[in-house]
PDB file of C-alpha atoms in Angstrom:
ATOM      1  CA  UNK A  21      12.453-119.223-134.509  1.00 77.00           C
ATOM      2  CA  UNK A  22      14.416-116.099-135.246  1.00 83.00           C
ATOM      3  CA  UNK A  23      17.035-114.300-133.189  1.00 82.00           C
ATOM      4  CA  UNK A  24      14.657-111.754-131.699  1.00 83.00           C
ATOM      5  CA  UNK A  25      12.130-114.366-130.601  1.00 86.00           C
ATOM      6  CA  UNK A  26      14.829-116.353-128.848  1.00 88.00           C
ATOM      7  CA  UNK A  27      16.101-113.171-127.200  1.00 86.00           C
ATOM      8  CA  UNK A  28      12.597-112.218-126.083  1.00 88.00           C
ATOM      9  CA  UNK A  29      12.250-115.636-124.473  1.00 90.00           C
ATOM     10  CA  UNK A  30      15.748-115.904-123.005  1.00 91.00           C
ATOM     11  CA  UNK A  31      16.058-112.478-121.359  1.00 91.00           C
ATOM     12  CA  UNK A  32      13.244-112.869-118.810  1.00 91.00           C
ATOM     13  CA  UNK A  33      14.284-116.478-118.193  1.00 94.00           C
ATOM     14  CA  UNK A  34      17.836-115.341-117.457  1.00 93.00           C
ATOM     15  CA  UNK A  35      16.694-112.694-115.001  1.00 93.00           C
ATOM     16  CA  UNK A  36      14.389-115.216-113.346  1.00 94.00           C
ATOM     17  CA  UNK A  37      17.155-117.792-112.996  1.00 94.00           C
ATOM     18  CA  UNK A  38      19.487-115.165-111.569  1.00 93.00           C
ATOM     19  CA  UNK A  39      16.835-114.127-109.054  1.00 94.00           C
ATOM     20  CA  UNK A  40      16.208-117.723-107.983  1.00 95.00           C
ATOM     21  CA  UNK A  41      19.933-118.412-107.638  1.00 94.00           C
ATOM     22  CA  UNK A  42      20.442-115.228-105.708  1.00 94.00           C
ATOM     23  CA  UNK A  43      17.548-116.024-103.395  1.00 95.00           C
ATOM     24  CA  UNK A  44      18.845-119.522-102.709  1.00 96.00           C
ATOM     25  CA  UNK A  45      22.342-118.185-102.077  1.00 94.00           C
ATOM     26  CA  UNK A  46      21.114-115.486 -99.740  1.00 94.00           C
ATOM     27  CA  UNK A  47      19.013-117.955 -97.796  1.00 96.00           C
ATOM     28  CA  UNK A  48      21.913-120.319 -97.372  1.00 95.00           C
ATOM     29  CA  UNK A  49      24.362-117.546 -96.420  1.00 95.00           C
ATOM     30  CA  UNK A  50      22.063-115.962 -93.859  1.00 95.00           C
ATOM     31  CA  UNK A  51      21.072-119.350 -92.420  1.00 96.00           C
ATOM     32  CA  UNK A  52      24.692-120.364 -92.006  1.00 96.00           C
ATOM     33  CA  UNK A  53      25.539-117.011 -90.440  1.00 95.00           C
ATOM     34  CA  UNK A  54      22.706-117.382 -87.935  1.00 96.00           C
ATOM     35  CA  UNK A  55      23.937-120.864 -87.002  1.00 96.00           C
ATOM     36  CA  UNK A  56      27.465-119.504 -86.545  1.00 96.00           C
ATOM     37  CA  UNK A  57      26.204-116.658 -84.358  1.00 95.00           C
ATOM     38  CA  UNK A  58      24.252-119.204 -82.317  1.00 96.00           C
ATOM     39  CA  UNK A  59      27.408-121.261 -81.749  1.00 96.00           C
ATOM     40  CA  UNK A  60      29.691-118.286 -81.060  1.00 95.00           C
ATOM     41  CA  UNK A  61      27.696-115.288 -79.859  1.00 94.00           C
ATOM     42  CA  UNK A  62      30.868-113.391 -78.948  1.00 96.00           C
ATOM     43  CA  UNK A  63      31.881-113.281 -82.635  1.00 95.00           C
ATOM     44  CA  UNK A  64      28.511-112.033 -83.850  1.00 94.00           C
ATOM     45  CA  UNK A  65      29.872-108.672 -85.037  1.00 95.00           C
ATOM     46  CA  UNK A  66      32.501-110.226 -87.298  1.00 96.00           C
ATOM     47  CA  UNK A  67      30.106-112.867 -88.607  1.00 96.00           C
ATOM     48  CA  UNK A  68      27.407-110.285 -89.316  1.00 95.00           C
ATOM     49  CA  UNK A  69      29.835-108.031 -91.197  1.00 96.00           C
ATOM     50  CA  UNK A  70      31.029-110.929 -93.352  1.00 95.00           C
ATOM     51  CA  UNK A  71      27.423-111.960 -93.971  1.00 95.00           C
ATOM     52  CA  UNK A  72      26.419-108.473 -95.123  1.00 96.00           C
ATOM     53  CA  UNK A  73      29.378-108.235 -97.518  1.00 96.00           C
ATOM     54  CA  UNK A  74      28.590-111.692 -98.887  1.00 94.00           C
ATOM     55  CA  UNK A  75      24.909-110.837 -99.272  1.00 94.00           C
ATOM     56  CA  UNK A  76      25.815-107.699-101.231  1.00 95.00           C
ATOM     57  CA  UNK A  77      28.021-109.709-103.579  1.00 94.00           C
ATOM     58  CA  UNK A  78      25.313-112.336-104.048  1.00 93.00           C
ATOM     59  CA  UNK A  79      22.742-109.649-104.764  1.00 93.00           C
ATOM     60  CA  UNK A  80      25.062-108.141-107.380  1.00 94.00           C
ATOM     61  CA  UNK A  81      24.375-111.169-109.593  1.00 89.00           C
ATOM     62  CA  UNK A  82      20.731-110.224-109.875  1.00 91.00           C
ATOM     63  CA  UNK A  83      21.577-106.598-110.543  1.00 94.00           C
ATOM     64  CA  UNK A  84      24.006-107.587-113.326  1.00 94.00           C
ATOM     65  CA  UNK A  85      21.345-109.818-114.893  1.00 92.00           C
ATOM     66  CA  UNK A  86      18.835-106.978-114.751  1.00 92.00           C
ATOM     67  CA  UNK A  87      21.316-104.568-116.370  1.00 94.00           C
ATOM     68  CA  UNK A  88      21.960-107.074-119.177  1.00 92.00           C
ATOM     69  CA  UNK A  89      18.193-107.461-119.584  1.00 91.00           C
ATOM     70  CA  UNK A  90      17.723-103.729-120.087  1.00 91.00           C
ATOM     71  CA  UNK A  91      20.730-103.487-122.417  1.00 90.00           C
ATOM     72  CA  UNK A  92      19.513-106.342-124.607  1.00 88.00           C
ATOM     73  CA  UNK A  93      15.843-105.356-124.413  1.00 86.00           C
ATOM     74  CA  UNK A  94      16.441-102.682-127.037  1.00 84.00           C
ATOM     75  CA  UNK A  95      17.482-105.364-129.552  1.00 80.00           C
ATOM     76  CA  UNK A  96      14.062-107.023-129.447  1.00 81.00           C
ATOM     77  CA  UNK A  97      11.823-105.852-132.247  1.00 73.00           C
ATOM     78  CA  UNK A  98      14.469-103.605-133.832  1.00 58.00           C
ATOM     79  CA  UNK A  99      14.668-104.296-137.567  1.00 56.00           C
TER      80      UNK A  99
END
C-alpha cells in the first residue's frame, strides 16, 4: 500500500471520526445545558450563552478536519 492509497483511505475516515466526535460532544453539551436550565430557570440566559460558545468550539473541530481534508486532497493522485 503506497502513501497515496493510505491518504485516500485516511482522509475521509478522519473527517468521519471528527464528525462523530463533534456530534457526540454537541449532544452531551446541549443535553447538559437543558438539564441545567431545567434546574435553574432563572440562569437560562447565562447557561444558553455558554452552551452556544461551547457548541461553536466543538463544531470548529469538524471544520478543521474538513479544511485538512481539502488541503491534503490535492496530494492524492499527484505524481
